[in-house]
Amino acid sequence: MDKWIRYGGADCYYRVEGTGKTLMLVHGFIEEGNMWNGLLNELKKTHKVIIPDLPGFGRSPLLVNELSMDWYAGFLHEILKKENTKQLTLLGHSMGGYITLSFAGKHGEMLTRFGLLNSHCFEDTPIKKENRLKGIAFIKEHGTRFFISELYNGIFHDTFKKKNKKLIETLIHQAQKYSPEAVMLANAAMMNRKDKSEVLKNATIPVLFINGKEDESAPLALTLKQASYPPIADFHLFDDAKHMSVFERKAEVIKFIKAFCSR
């Protein structure tokens, strides 16, 4: 079911499918909620699944001129209040993982479990921050078309890319519709986010980690380090996979999420 909620001065979109305990799925940077479509048919059999389009992406416009992970987390909280949700499982991919950590830090009492898919709890390194600034400057001068094409071609494993060229072209075409302002502001928000290691170390509920061994955006050393923080953790690491496990290892990701949610 398509739904709308007022946030940041705009009418923003989310959808709800299925019945049962609540599971919210949060997409990442220059993605939108339909990235979860391949998982939805299975997950909605046992859960009420809430999938938002973060402001600036998909069907949700962006009217503010400054973003943060806490601001995005506030968007999730407003949706959950509207849905009268008191308890849920929250899973975020990439930037959605950063938002999940912010939500867990602010509203941990609402979570029965949470998870990070191809994401991590650490702040950007100086080199990463410099690269983000370069990306923002490039978009200001040239727009998003080439930036998004290069990004998407770098986050899938070569083996997957060779067999799924049409899918990746579709995702690139979709992402190139987002406004340059939304892309730049989200990039800046990631650059300015703070370390959330303590959220994982202080977690008293199960935490899920799903990562690809060759993921350059969530490097192996960081994903291994953070997996040791929570007292209760499910950790899954894929060979021959990079940043898009939801696509690259769809069947296994569904299996791992279902097992995690049934803990």
Coordinates of C-alpha atoms in Angstrom, one line a residue, residues 1-260:
M1 CA 0.0 0.0 0.0
D2 CA 1.3 3.4 -1.0
K3 CA 1.4 6.0 1.8
W4 CA 2.6 9.6 2.3
I5 CA 3.8 11.6 5.3
R6 CA 4.7 15.2 5.7
Y7 CA 8.4 15.7 6.7
G8 CA 10.8 18.5 6.1
G9 CA 8.1 20.5 4.4
A10 CA 7.5 17.9 1.8
D11 CA 5.0 15.0 1.2
C12 CA 7.3 12.0 1.4
Y13 CA 6.6 8.4 0.3
Y14 CA 6.7 5.0 1.9
R15 CA 4.8 1.7 1.4
V16 CA 3.6 -1.0 3.7
E17 CA 3.2 -4.7 2.7
G18 CA 2.2 -7.8 4.6
T19 CA 1.1 -8.4 8.2
G20 CA 2.8 -9.5 11.4
K21 CA 5.7 -8.0 13.4
T22 CA 7.1 -4.8 11.8
L23 CA 10.3 -4.9 9.7
M24 CA 11.6 -1.6 8.2
L25 CA 14.0 -1.7 5.3
V26 CA 16.1 1.4 4.7
H27 CA 17.8 2.0 1.3
G28 CA 21.2 3.7 0.9
F29 CA 22.8 6.5 -1.0
I30 CA 21.4 7.2 -4.5
E31 CA 19.0 4.3 -4.1
E32 CA 15.3 4.1 -3.4
G33 CA 12.9 1.7 -1.6
N34 CA 12.3 -0.4 -4.7
M35 CA 15.9 -1.8 -4.2
W36 CA 14.2 -4.2 -1.7
N37 CA 11.7 -5.6 -4.3
G38 CA 13.6 -8.8 -4.7
L39 CA 13.2 -9.6 -1.0
L40 CA 9.7 -8.3 -0.4
N41 CA 7.6 -11.2 -1.6
E42 CA 9.3 -13.5 0.9
L43 CA 9.5 -11.1 3.8
K44 CA 6.0 -9.9 3.7
K45 CA 4.7 -13.4 4.2
T46 CA 5.7 -13.2 7.9
H47 CA 6.1 -9.4 8.6
K48 CA 4.5 -6.1 8.2
V49 CA 7.3 -4.6 6.0
I50 CA 7.7 -0.8 5.8
I51 CA 9.8 0.6 3.0
P52 CA 10.5 4.3 2.8
D53 CA 11.9 6.4 0.1
L54 CA 14.3 8.7 2.0
P55 CA 13.7 12.4 1.2
G56 CA 15.5 13.3 -2.0
F57 CA 15.3 9.8 -3.4
G58 CA 12.6 7.8 -5.2
R59 CA 9.2 9.4 -4.8
S60 CA 10.1 11.6 -1.8
P61 CA 11.1 15.2 -2.6
L62 CA 13.7 17.1 -0.6
L63 CA 13.0 20.7 0.4
V64 CA 15.6 21.3 3.1
N65 CA 19.1 22.6 2.5
E66 CA 21.0 20.6 5.1
L67 CA 20.9 16.9 6.0
S68 CA 22.3 14.6 8.7
M69 CA 21.9 10.9 9.6
D70 CA 19.9 12.1 12.7
W71 CA 17.5 14.0 10.4
Y72 CA 16.9 10.9 8.3
A73 CA 16.4 8.9 11.4
G74 CA 13.8 11.4 12.4
F75 CA 12.0 10.7 9.2
L76 CA 11.8 7.0 10.0
H77 CA 10.6 7.8 13.5
E78 CA 7.7 9.9 12.1
I79 CA 6.6 7.1 9.8
L80 CA 6.6 4.7 12.8
K81 CA 4.6 7.1 14.9
K82 CA 2.0 7.4 12.0
E83 CA 1.9 3.5 11.8
N84 CA 1.5 3.3 15.6
T85 CA 4.6 1.0 15.7
K86 CA 6.0 0.5 19.2
Q87 CA 8.5 -2.3 18.4
L88 CA 10.3 -3.3 15.2
T89 CA 13.3 -4.8 13.4
L90 CA 15.3 -2.2 11.5
L91 CA 17.7 -3.0 8.7
G92 CA 19.7 -0.5 6.6
H93 CA 21.8 -0.9 3.5
S94 CA 24.9 1.3 3.1
M95 CA 23.9 4.9 4.1
G96 CA 20.7 3.2 5.4
G97 CA 23.0 1.5 7.9
Y98 CA 24.3 4.8 9.1
I99 CA 20.7 6.0 9.6
T100 CA 19.9 2.7 11.4
L101 CA 22.7 3.4 13.8
S102 CA 21.5 6.9 14.4
F103 CA 18.0 5.6 15.0
A104 CA 19.3 2.9 17.4
G105 CA 21.2 5.5 19.4
K106 CA 18.1 7.7 19.7
H107 CA 15.2 5.3 19.9
G108 CA 16.9 2.0 20.9
E109 CA 13.9 1.1 23.1
M110 CA 11.8 0.6 20.0
L111 CA 14.1 -2.0 18.5
T112 CA 13.9 -5.7 19.0
R113 CA 16.9 -6.2 16.7
F114 CA 18.7 -4.2 14.0
G115 CA 21.1 -4.8 11.2
L116 CA 23.7 -3.3 8.8
L117 CA 23.9 -4.6 5.2
N118 CA 27.1 -3.5 3.5
S119 CA 27.6 -0.8 6.0
H120 CA 29.7 0.1 9.1
C121 CA 29.7 2.1 12.3
F122 CA 32.8 4.2 11.7
E123 CA 33.2 7.8 10.6
D124 CA 34.8 8.7 7.3
T125 CA 38.6 8.7 7.1
P126 CA 40.3 11.9 6.0
I127 CA 40.9 10.4 2.6
K128 CA 37.2 9.4 2.3
K129 CA 36.1 12.8 3.3
E130 CA 38.4 14.4 0.7
N131 CA 36.9 12.1 -2.0
R132 CA 33.4 13.0 -1.0
L133 CA 34.3 16.7 -1.3
K134 CA 35.7 16.0 -4.8
G135 CA 32.5 14.2 -5.7
I136 CA 30.4 17.2 -4.5
A137 CA 32.6 19.6 -6.5
F138 CA 32.3 17.4 -9.6
I139 CA 28.5 17.3 -9.4
K140 CA 28.3 21.1 -9.0
E141 CA 30.3 21.4 -12.2
H142 CA 29.1 18.5 -14.3
G143 CA 25.8 17.2 -12.8
T144 CA 25.1 13.7 -11.6
R145 CA 25.0 11.6 -14.8
F146 CA 28.7 10.5 -15.0
F147 CA 29.1 10.5 -11.2
I148 CA 26.2 8.0 -10.7
S149 CA 27.3 5.8 -13.7
E150 CA 30.8 5.5 -12.3
L151 CA 29.5 4.8 -8.8
Y152 CA 27.1 2.0 -9.8
N153 CA 29.7 0.4 -12.0
G154 CA 32.1 0.2 -9.1
I155 CA 29.8 -1.3 -6.4
F156 CA 28.9 -4.6 -8.1
H157 CA 31.3 -7.5 -8.4
D158 CA 32.6 -8.1 -12.0
T159 CA 31.0 -11.6 -12.2
F160 CA 27.6 -10.2 -11.3
K161 CA 28.0 -7.2 -13.7
K162 CA 28.7 -9.4 -16.7
K163 CA 25.5 -11.3 -16.2
N164 CA 23.2 -8.4 -15.1
K165 CA 24.1 -5.5 -17.4
K166 CA 20.4 -4.6 -18.0
L167 CA 19.6 -4.5 -14.3
I168 CA 22.6 -2.2 -13.5
E169 CA 21.7 0.1 -16.5
T170 CA 18.1 0.3 -15.1
L171 CA 19.4 1.3 -11.6
I172 CA 21.7 3.9 -13.1
H173 CA 18.9 5.4 -15.2
Q174 CA 16.7 5.5 -12.1
A175 CA 19.4 7.2 -9.9
Q176 CA 20.2 9.8 -12.6
K177 CA 16.7 11.2 -12.0
Y178 CA 17.6 12.4 -8.5
S179 CA 18.3 16.1 -8.1
P180 CA 22.0 17.1 -7.9
E181 CA 21.1 18.9 -4.7
A182 CA 19.8 15.8 -3.0
V183 CA 22.9 13.8 -4.0
M184 CA 25.3 16.5 -2.8
L185 CA 23.5 17.0 0.5
A186 CA 23.4 13.3 1.3
N187 CA 27.1 12.9 0.4
A188 CA 27.9 15.8 2.8
A189 CA 25.7 14.2 5.5
M190 CA 27.7 11.0 5.2
M191 CA 31.0 12.9 5.3
N192 CA 29.9 14.7 8.5
R193 CA 28.5 11.7 10.4
K194 CA 30.1 10.7 13.7
D195 CA 31.5 7.3 14.8
K196 CA 28.7 5.0 16.2
S197 CA 30.9 2.3 17.6
E198 CA 29.3 2.8 21.0
V199 CA 25.8 2.0 19.7
L200 CA 27.1 -1.5 18.7
K201 CA 29.1 -2.0 21.9
N202 CA 26.1 -1.1 24.1
A203 CA 23.6 -3.1 22.1
T204 CA 21.6 -5.5 24.2
I205 CA 19.6 -6.9 21.3
P206 CA 20.7 -9.0 18.3
V207 CA 22.6 -7.2 15.5
L208 CA 22.9 -8.5 11.9
F209 CA 25.9 -7.9 9.7
I210 CA 25.9 -8.8 6.0
N211 CA 28.9 -7.9 3.9
G212 CA 30.9 -8.7 0.7
K213 CA 34.6 -9.5 1.0
E214 CA 35.4 -7.1 -1.9
D215 CA 33.2 -4.2 -0.7
E216 CA 35.3 -1.1 -1.0
S217 CA 32.6 1.1 0.7
A218 CA 32.4 -1.1 3.7
P219 CA 36.0 -2.6 3.8
L220 CA 36.6 -6.0 5.2
A221 CA 38.8 -4.8 8.0
L222 CA 36.1 -2.5 9.3
T223 CA 33.3 -5.0 9.0
L224 CA 35.3 -7.6 10.9
K225 CA 36.2 -5.1 13.6
Q226 CA 32.6 -3.9 14.1
A227 CA 31.2 -7.5 14.2
S228 CA 33.1 -8.1 17.4
Y229 CA 31.3 -5.2 19.2
P230 CA 27.8 -6.4 19.9
P231 CA 27.3 -9.1 22.6
I232 CA 24.8 -10.9 20.2
A233 CA 25.6 -10.8 16.5
D234 CA 24.8 -12.7 13.3
F235 CA 27.7 -12.1 10.8
H236 CA 27.7 -13.2 7.2
L237 CA 30.4 -12.5 4.7
F238 CA 30.1 -13.3 1.0
D239 CA 33.0 -14.3 -1.4
D240 CA 32.9 -12.7 -4.9
A241 CA 30.6 -9.9 -3.7
K242 CA 31.0 -6.2 -3.3
H243 CA 28.6 -3.5 -2.0
M244 CA 25.2 -4.8 -3.3
S245 CA 24.6 -8.1 -1.5
V246 CA 20.8 -7.5 -1.8
F247 CA 21.2 -8.1 -5.5
E248 CA 24.4 -10.1 -5.7
R249 CA 23.4 -12.7 -3.1
K250 CA 19.6 -12.3 -3.0
A251 CA 18.6 -15.8 -2.0
E252 CA 21.1 -16.0 0.8
V253 CA 20.2 -12.5 2.1
I254 CA 16.6 -13.5 2.3
K255 CA 17.5 -16.6 4.2
F256 CA 19.7 -14.8 6.6
I257 CA 17.2 -12.0 7.3
K258 CA 14.4 -14.5 7.9
A259 CA 16.5 -16.5 10.3
F260 CA 17.6 -13.3 12.1

